[in-house]
């Protein structure tokens, strides 16, 4: 169980190239983010590596870890290592997690999402995942109910030592998800679609977490 307030985990849209850099820099410049997931569209390995090299430092220079996922098949271990990322993020597949753990050793983190059941979550934790992400949008864009994500994150945070991330589809849900004792609250579209810009959204989320920590 977390002893301190949750930290923010930022998820980008699926990126075709490095043109997203200014928006990412604005978000990371708030200094409120613990980790960033770069979601990359499928490309050849050199192109993916170059994207990571261009984007990762924008987060890392502000103290955020950078993880990489790719839409489609790619050698994530190579892309992360050569691009200078801090880790990789994959859908829930224990065999793939074990393979990545063998290749990356303890040098880079492995995060896992798209987790369907509690049994799957436990298998992924045993396979060597460094964190589990609950509640992110499904491939069709739909979302699990807030109640189900709160229940799953609370269950995991209470029983297991491996950190978990709870996805917040809106700023209004940050408080409830942080109350689960999840180590991280993830934000995606709620940041990028905010009418006042990414920095304003992240500052508002950080204030919610600060208030919650102060009330503990």
Short mmCIF file of N, CA and C in Angstrom, two decimals, residues 26-196:
data_model
loop_
_atom_site.label_atom_id
_atom_site.label_comp_id
_atom_site.label_asym_id
_atom_site.label_seq_id
_atom_site.Cartn_x
_atom_site.Cartn_y
_atom_site.Cartn_z
N UNK A 26 5.84 21.21 -23.32
CA UNK A 26 4.99 22.05 -22.46
C UNK A 26 4.50 21.26 -21.25
N UNK A 27 4.05 20.03 -21.51
CA UNK A 27 3.54 19.20 -20.42
C UNK A 27 4.64 18.87 -19.42
N UNK A 28 5.77 18.42 -19.92
CA UNK A 28 6.84 17.98 -19.02
C UNK A 28 7.48 19.16 -18.28
N UNK A 29 7.39 20.33 -18.87
CA UNK A 29 7.95 21.51 -18.24
C UNK A 29 7.26 21.91 -16.94
N UNK A 30 6.09 21.33 -16.68
CA UNK A 30 5.41 21.62 -15.41
C UNK A 30 6.15 20.98 -14.23
N UNK A 31 6.97 19.98 -14.51
CA UNK A 31 7.69 19.31 -13.44
C UNK A 31 6.81 18.44 -12.55
N UNK A 32 5.61 18.12 -13.02
CA UNK A 32 4.66 17.36 -12.20
C UNK A 32 4.61 15.88 -12.54
N UNK A 33 5.34 15.45 -13.57
CA UNK A 33 5.15 14.11 -14.13
C UNK A 33 6.26 13.17 -13.67
N UNK A 34 5.86 11.98 -13.24
CA UNK A 34 6.84 10.96 -12.84
C UNK A 34 7.26 10.09 -14.02
N UNK A 35 6.34 9.86 -14.96
CA UNK A 35 6.64 8.99 -16.09
C UNK A 35 5.80 9.38 -17.30
N UNK A 36 6.36 9.11 -18.48
CA UNK A 36 5.67 9.38 -19.73
C UNK A 36 5.68 8.11 -20.57
N UNK A 37 4.52 7.75 -21.11
CA UNK A 37 4.44 6.65 -22.08
C UNK A 37 4.33 7.24 -23.47
N UNK A 38 5.37 7.03 -24.27
CA UNK A 38 5.35 7.43 -25.68
C UNK A 38 4.69 6.32 -26.48
N UNK A 39 3.52 6.59 -27.01
CA UNK A 39 2.82 5.60 -27.85
C UNK A 39 3.16 5.91 -29.30
N UNK A 40 3.86 5.02 -29.94
CA UNK A 40 4.35 5.27 -31.30
C UNK A 40 3.59 4.43 -32.32
N UNK A 41 3.26 5.06 -33.44
CA UNK A 41 2.66 4.32 -34.55
C UNK A 41 3.71 3.38 -35.15
N UNK A 42 3.26 2.35 -35.81
CA UNK A 42 4.20 1.39 -36.37
C UNK A 42 5.09 2.06 -37.42
N UNK A 43 6.36 1.73 -37.37
CA UNK A 43 7.34 2.21 -38.35
C UNK A 43 8.53 1.25 -38.31
N UNK A 44 9.50 1.47 -39.18
CA UNK A 44 10.68 0.62 -39.12
C UNK A 44 11.48 0.96 -37.86
N UNK A 45 12.36 0.06 -37.49
CA UNK A 45 13.06 0.20 -36.22
C UNK A 45 13.89 1.47 -36.14
N UNK A 46 14.52 1.83 -37.24
CA UNK A 46 15.33 3.06 -37.23
C UNK A 46 14.45 4.27 -37.00
N UNK A 47 13.30 4.32 -37.68
CA UNK A 47 12.39 5.45 -37.50
C UNK A 47 11.88 5.55 -36.07
N UNK A 48 11.52 4.41 -35.48
CA UNK A 48 11.04 4.40 -34.10
C UNK A 48 12.14 4.86 -33.14
N UNK A 49 13.34 4.36 -33.37
CA UNK A 49 14.46 4.73 -32.50
C UNK A 49 14.73 6.22 -32.57
N UNK A 50 14.66 6.78 -33.77
CA UNK A 50 14.91 8.21 -33.93
C UNK A 50 13.82 9.05 -33.25
N UNK A 51 12.57 8.56 -33.29
CA UNK A 51 11.51 9.27 -32.59
C UNK A 51 11.78 9.30 -31.09
N UNK A 52 12.19 8.17 -30.55
CA UNK A 52 12.47 8.12 -29.11
C UNK A 52 13.62 9.04 -28.77
N UNK A 53 14.65 9.04 -29.59
CA UNK A 53 15.80 9.93 -29.34
C UNK A 53 15.39 11.39 -29.35
N UNK A 54 14.41 11.74 -30.19
CA UNK A 54 13.97 13.14 -30.29
C UNK A 54 13.06 13.53 -29.14
N UNK A 55 12.23 12.60 -28.67
CA UNK A 55 11.20 12.95 -27.70
C UNK A 55 11.57 12.65 -26.25
N UNK A 56 12.27 11.56 -26.01
CA UNK A 56 12.53 11.14 -24.63
C UNK A 56 13.23 12.21 -23.79
N UNK A 57 14.25 12.89 -24.32
CA UNK A 57 14.93 13.88 -23.47
C UNK A 57 14.02 15.01 -22.98
N UNK A 58 12.94 15.29 -23.70
CA UNK A 58 12.04 16.36 -23.30
C UNK A 58 11.39 16.05 -21.95
N UNK A 59 11.20 14.76 -21.68
CA UNK A 59 10.66 14.34 -20.38
C UNK A 59 11.76 14.08 -19.38
N UNK A 60 12.80 13.41 -19.83
CA UNK A 60 13.87 13.00 -18.91
C UNK A 60 14.58 14.19 -18.27
N UNK A 61 14.68 15.29 -19.00
CA UNK A 61 15.38 16.45 -18.42
C UNK A 61 14.58 17.09 -17.29
N UNK A 62 13.30 16.69 -17.18
CA UNK A 62 12.47 17.18 -16.07
C UNK A 62 12.23 16.08 -15.03
N UNK A 63 13.04 15.03 -15.09
CA UNK A 63 12.97 13.99 -14.07
C UNK A 63 11.95 12.90 -14.29
N UNK A 64 11.34 12.86 -15.47
CA UNK A 64 10.34 11.84 -15.76
C UNK A 64 10.97 10.65 -16.48
N UNK A 65 10.59 9.46 -16.08
CA UNK A 65 11.00 8.25 -16.80
C UNK A 65 10.20 8.16 -18.09
N UNK A 66 10.81 7.60 -19.14
CA UNK A 66 10.14 7.48 -20.43
C UNK A 66 10.01 6.01 -20.81
N UNK A 67 8.77 5.61 -21.08
CA UNK A 67 8.50 4.25 -21.54
C UNK A 67 7.94 4.31 -22.96
N UNK A 68 8.13 3.24 -23.70
CA UNK A 68 7.76 3.24 -25.12
C UNK A 68 6.85 2.06 -25.42
N UNK A 69 5.80 2.32 -26.19
CA UNK A 69 4.98 1.25 -26.76
C UNK A 69 4.86 1.51 -28.26
N UNK A 70 4.59 0.46 -29.01
CA UNK A 70 4.45 0.59 -30.46
C UNK A 70 3.18 -0.12 -30.90
N UNK A 71 2.43 0.53 -31.77
CA UNK A 71 1.24 -0.08 -32.35
C UNK A 71 1.71 -1.07 -33.42
N UNK A 72 1.53 -2.35 -33.19
CA UNK A 72 2.01 -3.34 -34.14
C UNK A 72 3.28 -3.99 -33.64
N UNK A 73 3.80 -4.92 -34.43
CA UNK A 73 4.98 -5.68 -34.02
C UNK A 73 6.25 -4.84 -34.21
N UNK A 74 7.05 -4.83 -33.17
CA UNK A 74 8.34 -4.13 -33.23
C UNK A 74 9.24 -4.72 -32.16
N UNK A 75 10.53 -4.59 -32.36
CA UNK A 75 11.49 -5.05 -31.34
C UNK A 75 11.63 -3.95 -30.31
N UNK A 76 10.72 -3.97 -29.34
CA UNK A 76 10.66 -2.90 -28.36
C UNK A 76 11.94 -2.80 -27.54
N UNK A 77 12.53 -3.93 -27.24
CA UNK A 77 13.75 -3.91 -26.43
C UNK A 77 14.84 -3.12 -27.15
N UNK A 78 15.01 -3.37 -28.44
CA UNK A 78 16.01 -2.64 -29.22
C UNK A 78 15.68 -1.16 -29.33
N UNK A 79 14.40 -0.87 -29.62
CA UNK A 79 13.99 0.53 -29.77
C UNK A 79 14.24 1.32 -28.49
N UNK A 80 13.86 0.73 -27.35
CA UNK A 80 14.04 1.43 -26.08
C UNK A 80 15.51 1.60 -25.74
N UNK A 81 16.29 0.55 -25.95
CA UNK A 81 17.71 0.60 -25.61
C UNK A 81 18.45 1.60 -26.49
N UNK A 82 18.25 1.49 -27.79
CA UNK A 82 18.96 2.37 -28.73
C UNK A 82 18.45 3.80 -28.69
N UNK A 83 17.15 3.96 -28.34
CA UNK A 83 16.59 5.31 -28.30
C UNK A 83 16.84 6.02 -26.98
N UNK A 84 17.28 5.29 -25.97
CA UNK A 84 17.56 5.92 -24.68
C UNK A 84 16.35 6.03 -23.77
N UNK A 85 15.33 5.20 -24.01
CA UNK A 85 14.15 5.20 -23.13
C UNK A 85 14.47 4.44 -21.85
N UNK A 86 13.62 4.65 -20.86
CA UNK A 86 13.83 4.01 -19.55
C UNK A 86 13.10 2.68 -19.43
N UNK A 87 12.25 2.37 -20.42
CA UNK A 87 11.53 1.12 -20.34
C UNK A 87 10.56 0.96 -21.50
N UNK A 88 9.79 -0.13 -21.42
CA UNK A 88 8.82 -0.47 -22.47
C UNK A 88 7.47 -0.73 -21.82
N UNK A 89 6.42 -0.65 -22.65
CA UNK A 89 5.07 -0.92 -22.17
C UNK A 89 4.39 -1.80 -23.20
N UNK A 90 3.80 -2.92 -22.74
CA UNK A 90 3.20 -3.89 -23.66
C UNK A 90 1.83 -4.32 -23.15
N UNK A 91 0.97 -4.86 -24.06
CA UNK A 91 -0.29 -5.44 -23.61
C UNK A 91 -0.03 -6.69 -22.79
N UNK A 92 -1.02 -7.08 -21.99
CA UNK A 92 -0.84 -8.18 -21.05
C UNK A 92 -0.60 -9.54 -21.70
N UNK A 93 0.64 -9.96 -21.76
CA UNK A 93 1.04 -11.25 -22.31
C UNK A 93 2.23 -11.74 -21.49
N UNK A 94 2.00 -12.67 -20.56
CA UNK A 94 3.08 -13.11 -19.68
C UNK A 94 4.32 -13.61 -20.41
N UNK A 95 4.11 -14.32 -21.52
CA UNK A 95 5.27 -14.85 -22.26
C UNK A 95 6.12 -13.71 -22.81
N UNK A 96 5.47 -12.68 -23.29
CA UNK A 96 6.23 -11.54 -23.82
C UNK A 96 6.94 -10.79 -22.70
N UNK A 97 6.28 -10.66 -21.58
CA UNK A 97 6.91 -10.00 -20.44
C UNK A 97 8.15 -10.77 -19.99
N UNK A 98 8.04 -12.08 -19.93
CA UNK A 98 9.20 -12.90 -19.53
C UNK A 98 10.35 -12.75 -20.53
N UNK A 99 10.01 -12.73 -21.83
CA UNK A 99 11.04 -12.57 -22.86
C UNK A 99 11.73 -11.21 -22.73
N UNK A 100 10.94 -10.16 -22.53
CA UNK A 100 11.53 -8.83 -22.37
C UNK A 100 12.37 -8.74 -21.11
N UNK A 101 11.89 -9.40 -20.04
CA UNK A 101 12.67 -9.39 -18.79
C UNK A 101 14.03 -10.06 -18.99
N UNK A 102 14.04 -11.15 -19.74
CA UNK A 102 15.31 -11.83 -20.03
C UNK A 102 16.25 -10.93 -20.81
N UNK A 103 15.70 -10.18 -21.75
CA UNK A 103 16.53 -9.34 -22.62
C UNK A 103 16.96 -8.04 -21.96
N UNK A 104 16.06 -7.44 -21.21
CA UNK A 104 16.35 -6.13 -20.62
C UNK A 104 16.97 -6.22 -19.23
N UNK A 105 16.92 -7.45 -18.65
CA UNK A 105 17.43 -7.65 -17.29
C UNK A 105 16.76 -6.64 -16.35
N UNK A 106 17.54 -6.01 -15.50
CA UNK A 106 16.96 -5.01 -14.59
C UNK A 106 17.30 -3.59 -15.06
N UNK A 107 17.81 -3.48 -16.29
CA UNK A 107 18.28 -2.18 -16.78
C UNK A 107 17.15 -1.25 -17.19
N UNK A 108 16.02 -1.83 -17.61
CA UNK A 108 14.90 -1.01 -18.05
C UNK A 108 13.59 -1.58 -17.52
N UNK A 109 12.63 -0.71 -17.29
CA UNK A 109 11.36 -1.12 -16.72
C UNK A 109 10.44 -1.74 -17.78
N UNK A 110 9.57 -2.62 -17.32
CA UNK A 110 8.56 -3.22 -18.18
C UNK A 110 7.19 -2.95 -17.56
N UNK A 111 6.37 -2.22 -18.28
CA UNK A 111 5.00 -1.95 -17.84
C UNK A 111 4.02 -2.74 -18.68
N UNK A 112 2.88 -3.05 -18.10
CA UNK A 112 1.89 -3.88 -18.79
C UNK A 112 0.50 -3.27 -18.64
N UNK A 113 -0.24 -3.26 -19.74
CA UNK A 113 -1.63 -2.80 -19.73
C UNK A 113 -2.53 -3.83 -20.39
N UNK A 114 -3.75 -3.42 -20.74
CA UNK A 114 -4.73 -4.31 -21.37
C UNK A 114 -4.91 -5.59 -20.55
N UNK A 115 -5.12 -5.43 -19.26
CA UNK A 115 -5.22 -6.56 -18.33
C UNK A 115 -6.70 -6.88 -18.11
N UNK A 116 -7.09 -8.09 -18.44
CA UNK A 116 -8.51 -8.42 -18.43
C UNK A 116 -9.04 -8.88 -17.08
N UNK A 117 -8.29 -9.72 -16.40
CA UNK A 117 -8.81 -10.32 -15.16
C UNK A 117 -7.80 -10.21 -14.03
N UNK A 118 -8.26 -10.48 -12.83
CA UNK A 118 -7.35 -10.49 -11.68
C UNK A 118 -6.31 -11.60 -11.82
N UNK A 119 -6.72 -12.74 -12.34
CA UNK A 119 -5.76 -13.82 -12.56
C UNK A 119 -4.67 -13.39 -13.53
N UNK A 120 -5.08 -12.70 -14.61
CA UNK A 120 -4.09 -12.19 -15.57
C UNK A 120 -3.12 -11.24 -14.88
N UNK A 121 -3.65 -10.37 -14.04
CA UNK A 121 -2.81 -9.40 -13.34
C UNK A 121 -1.76 -10.10 -12.49
N UNK A 122 -2.18 -11.14 -11.77
CA UNK A 122 -1.24 -11.85 -10.91
C UNK A 122 -0.18 -12.57 -11.75
N UNK A 123 -0.57 -13.15 -12.87
CA UNK A 123 0.38 -13.83 -13.75
C UNK A 123 1.40 -12.85 -14.31
N UNK A 124 0.95 -11.67 -14.65
CA UNK A 124 1.85 -10.65 -15.22
C UNK A 124 2.82 -10.15 -14.16
N UNK A 125 2.33 -9.99 -12.94
CA UNK A 125 3.23 -9.60 -11.85
C UNK A 125 4.31 -10.65 -11.63
N UNK A 126 3.91 -11.92 -11.67
CA UNK A 126 4.86 -13.00 -11.48
C UNK A 126 5.84 -13.11 -12.64
N UNK A 127 5.42 -12.67 -13.84
CA UNK A 127 6.27 -12.77 -15.03
C UNK A 127 7.39 -11.73 -15.03
N UNK A 128 7.28 -10.74 -14.15
CA UNK A 128 8.36 -9.76 -14.05
C UNK A 128 8.00 -8.34 -14.41
N UNK A 129 6.69 -8.04 -14.52
CA UNK A 129 6.29 -6.66 -14.81
C UNK A 129 6.70 -5.73 -13.67
N UNK A 130 7.10 -4.51 -14.01
CA UNK A 130 7.48 -3.51 -13.00
C UNK A 130 6.30 -2.67 -12.55
N UNK A 131 5.25 -2.62 -13.36
CA UNK A 131 4.00 -1.98 -12.95
C UNK A 131 2.89 -2.50 -13.83
N UNK A 132 1.66 -2.41 -13.33
CA UNK A 132 0.47 -2.77 -14.10
C UNK A 132 -0.40 -1.54 -14.26
N UNK A 133 -0.95 -1.37 -15.46
CA UNK A 133 -1.84 -0.24 -15.77
C UNK A 133 -3.26 -0.76 -15.86
N UNK A 134 -4.15 -0.18 -15.05
CA UNK A 134 -5.56 -0.56 -15.06
C UNK A 134 -6.41 0.58 -15.61
N UNK A 135 -7.38 0.23 -16.47
CA UNK A 135 -8.43 1.17 -16.84
C UNK A 135 -8.20 2.01 -18.08
N UNK A 136 -7.12 1.76 -18.83
CA UNK A 136 -6.88 2.58 -20.02
C UNK A 136 -7.93 2.28 -21.10
N UNK A 137 -8.10 3.19 -22.07
CA UNK A 137 -9.08 2.94 -23.14
C UNK A 137 -8.79 1.64 -23.88
N UNK A 138 -9.86 0.95 -24.25
CA UNK A 138 -9.74 -0.25 -25.07
C UNK A 138 -9.40 0.15 -26.50
N UNK A 139 -9.00 -0.82 -27.35
CA UNK A 139 -8.67 -0.49 -28.74
C UNK A 139 -9.77 0.24 -29.50
N UNK A 140 -11.04 -0.02 -29.12
CA UNK A 140 -12.14 0.67 -29.80
C UNK A 140 -12.45 2.03 -29.18
N UNK A 141 -11.67 2.43 -28.18
CA UNK A 141 -11.86 3.74 -27.55
C UNK A 141 -12.77 3.74 -26.35
N UNK A 142 -13.46 2.62 -26.11
CA UNK A 142 -14.36 2.56 -24.94
C UNK A 142 -13.55 2.42 -23.66
N UNK A 143 -14.21 2.70 -22.56
CA UNK A 143 -13.55 2.67 -21.25
C UNK A 143 -14.28 1.73 -20.31
N UNK A 144 -13.53 1.04 -19.44
CA UNK A 144 -14.21 0.31 -18.36
C UNK A 144 -14.83 1.32 -17.40
N UNK A 145 -15.78 0.86 -16.60
CA UNK A 145 -16.42 1.78 -15.66
C UNK A 145 -15.42 2.24 -14.61
N UNK A 146 -15.63 3.45 -14.11
CA UNK A 146 -14.77 3.99 -13.06
C UNK A 146 -14.81 3.08 -11.84
N UNK A 147 -15.99 2.56 -11.51
CA UNK A 147 -16.13 1.70 -10.34
C UNK A 147 -15.25 0.45 -10.47
N UNK A 148 -15.20 -0.13 -11.67
CA UNK A 148 -14.40 -1.35 -11.85
C UNK A 148 -12.91 -1.05 -11.75
N UNK A 149 -12.49 0.12 -12.23
CA UNK A 149 -11.07 0.47 -12.16
C UNK A 149 -10.68 0.77 -10.71
N UNK A 150 -11.53 1.47 -10.00
CA UNK A 150 -11.28 1.74 -8.58
C UNK A 150 -11.17 0.42 -7.81
N UNK A 151 -12.06 -0.50 -8.09
CA UNK A 151 -12.04 -1.79 -7.39
C UNK A 151 -10.75 -2.55 -7.70
N UNK A 152 -10.37 -2.59 -8.98
CA UNK A 152 -9.19 -3.36 -9.38
C UNK A 152 -7.90 -2.73 -8.82
N UNK A 153 -7.79 -1.43 -8.92
CA UNK A 153 -6.58 -0.76 -8.41
C UNK A 153 -6.48 -0.88 -6.89
N UNK A 154 -7.61 -0.76 -6.19
CA UNK A 154 -7.61 -0.88 -4.73
C UNK A 154 -7.18 -2.27 -4.31
N UNK A 155 -7.71 -3.28 -5.00
CA UNK A 155 -7.35 -4.67 -4.72
C UNK A 155 -5.85 -4.88 -4.90
N UNK A 156 -5.35 -4.43 -6.03
CA UNK A 156 -3.93 -4.66 -6.31
C UNK A 156 -3.03 -3.92 -5.31
N UNK A 157 -3.34 -2.64 -5.07
CA UNK A 157 -2.49 -1.83 -4.20
C UNK A 157 -2.46 -2.36 -2.78
N UNK A 158 -3.56 -2.97 -2.34
CA UNK A 158 -3.63 -3.47 -0.96
C UNK A 158 -2.82 -4.74 -0.77
N UNK A 159 -2.76 -5.58 -1.81
CA UNK A 159 -2.19 -6.92 -1.65
C UNK A 159 -0.77 -7.05 -2.18
N UNK A 160 -0.47 -6.37 -3.29
CA UNK A 160 0.78 -6.65 -4.01
C UNK A 160 1.77 -5.50 -3.90
N UNK A 161 3.06 -5.84 -3.98
CA UNK A 161 4.11 -4.83 -3.89
C UNK A 161 4.40 -4.17 -5.23
N UNK A 162 4.19 -4.89 -6.33
CA UNK A 162 4.43 -4.30 -7.66
C UNK A 162 3.53 -3.09 -7.83
N UNK A 163 4.07 -1.93 -8.21
CA UNK A 163 3.24 -0.73 -8.35
C UNK A 163 2.14 -0.87 -9.39
N UNK A 164 1.10 -0.10 -9.23
CA UNK A 164 0.06 -0.05 -10.26
C UNK A 164 -0.25 1.39 -10.63
N UNK A 165 -0.81 1.52 -11.82
CA UNK A 165 -1.20 2.80 -12.40
C UNK A 165 -2.69 2.73 -12.67
N UNK A 166 -3.44 3.73 -12.27
CA UNK A 166 -4.88 3.79 -12.53
C UNK A 166 -5.15 4.90 -13.54
N UNK A 167 -5.80 4.57 -14.64
CA UNK A 167 -6.03 5.54 -15.71
C UNK A 167 -7.24 6.42 -15.40
N UNK A 168 -7.02 7.73 -15.49
CA UNK A 168 -8.10 8.70 -15.25
C UNK A 168 -8.57 9.28 -16.59
N UNK A 169 -9.79 8.98 -17.01
CA UNK A 169 -10.28 9.52 -18.28
C UNK A 169 -10.58 11.01 -18.24
N UNK A 170 -10.70 11.56 -17.03
CA UNK A 170 -10.96 13.00 -16.88
C UNK A 170 -10.35 13.47 -15.58
N UNK A 171 -10.18 14.80 -15.46
CA UNK A 171 -9.65 15.34 -14.21
C UNK A 171 -10.59 15.07 -13.04
N UNK A 172 -11.89 14.94 -13.34
CA UNK A 172 -12.88 14.70 -12.28
C UNK A 172 -12.69 13.34 -11.60
N UNK A 173 -11.97 12.43 -12.27
CA UNK A 173 -11.81 11.08 -11.72
C UNK A 173 -10.48 10.91 -10.99
N UNK A 174 -9.61 11.90 -11.03
CA UNK A 174 -8.27 11.77 -10.44
C UNK A 174 -8.35 11.47 -8.95
N UNK A 175 -9.21 12.19 -8.24
CA UNK A 175 -9.26 12.03 -6.79
C UNK A 175 -9.68 10.62 -6.39
N UNK A 176 -10.72 10.09 -7.04
CA UNK A 176 -11.20 8.75 -6.69
C UNK A 176 -10.15 7.69 -6.99
N UNK A 177 -9.43 7.85 -8.08
CA UNK A 177 -8.42 6.86 -8.44
C UNK A 177 -7.19 6.95 -7.54
N UNK A 178 -6.81 8.15 -7.18
CA UNK A 178 -5.68 8.30 -6.26
C UNK A 178 -6.01 7.72 -4.89
N UNK A 179 -7.27 7.76 -4.51
CA UNK A 179 -7.69 7.23 -3.21
C UNK A 179 -7.57 5.71 -3.12
N UNK A 180 -7.33 5.05 -4.25
CA UNK A 180 -7.16 3.59 -4.24
C UNK A 180 -5.81 3.18 -3.67
N UNK A 181 -4.91 4.15 -3.47
CA UNK A 181 -3.52 3.91 -3.08
C UNK A 181 -2.66 3.39 -4.23
N UNK A 182 -3.16 3.51 -5.46
CA UNK A 182 -2.31 3.25 -6.62
C UNK A 182 -1.12 4.20 -6.56
N UNK A 183 0.05 3.72 -6.97
CA UNK A 183 1.24 4.55 -6.92
C UNK A 183 1.21 5.68 -7.95
N UNK A 184 0.48 5.45 -9.04
CA UNK A 184 0.42 6.44 -10.12
C UNK A 184 -1.01 6.60 -10.62
N UNK A 185 -1.34 7.81 -11.06
CA UNK A 185 -2.58 8.06 -11.79
C UNK A 185 -2.18 8.50 -13.19
N UNK A 186 -2.72 7.81 -14.19
CA UNK A 186 -2.38 8.10 -15.59
C UNK A 186 -3.39 9.06 -16.19
N UNK A 187 -2.88 9.98 -16.98
CA UNK A 187 -3.71 10.92 -17.73
C UNK A 187 -3.31 10.89 -19.19
N UNK A 188 -4.30 10.92 -20.07
CA UNK A 188 -4.03 10.94 -21.49
C UNK A 188 -4.80 12.06 -22.16
N UNK A 189 -5.96 11.72 -22.72
CA UNK A 189 -6.75 12.71 -23.45
C UNK A 189 -7.19 13.88 -22.57
N UNK A 190 -7.36 13.63 -21.28
CA UNK A 190 -7.76 14.72 -20.37
C UNK A 190 -6.74 15.85 -20.36
N UNK A 191 -5.48 15.51 -20.64
CA UNK A 191 -4.42 16.53 -20.72
C UNK A 191 -4.39 17.17 -22.10
N UNK A 192 -4.37 16.33 -23.13
CA UNK A 192 -4.14 16.84 -24.49
C UNK A 192 -5.34 17.61 -25.05
N UNK A 193 -6.55 17.33 -24.53
CA UNK A 193 -7.74 18.02 -25.03
C UNK A 193 -8.19 19.16 -24.11
N UNK A 194 -7.41 19.44 -23.06
CA UNK A 194 -7.83 20.48 -22.11
C UNK A 194 -7.87 21.84 -22.81
N UNK A 195 -8.96 22.59 -22.61
CA UNK A 195 -9.09 23.87 -23.34
C UNK A 195 -8.00 24.88 -23.03
N UNK A 196 -7.38 24.78 -21.86
CA UNK A 196 -6.32 25.72 -21.49
C UNK A 196 -4.92 25.16 -21.74
#
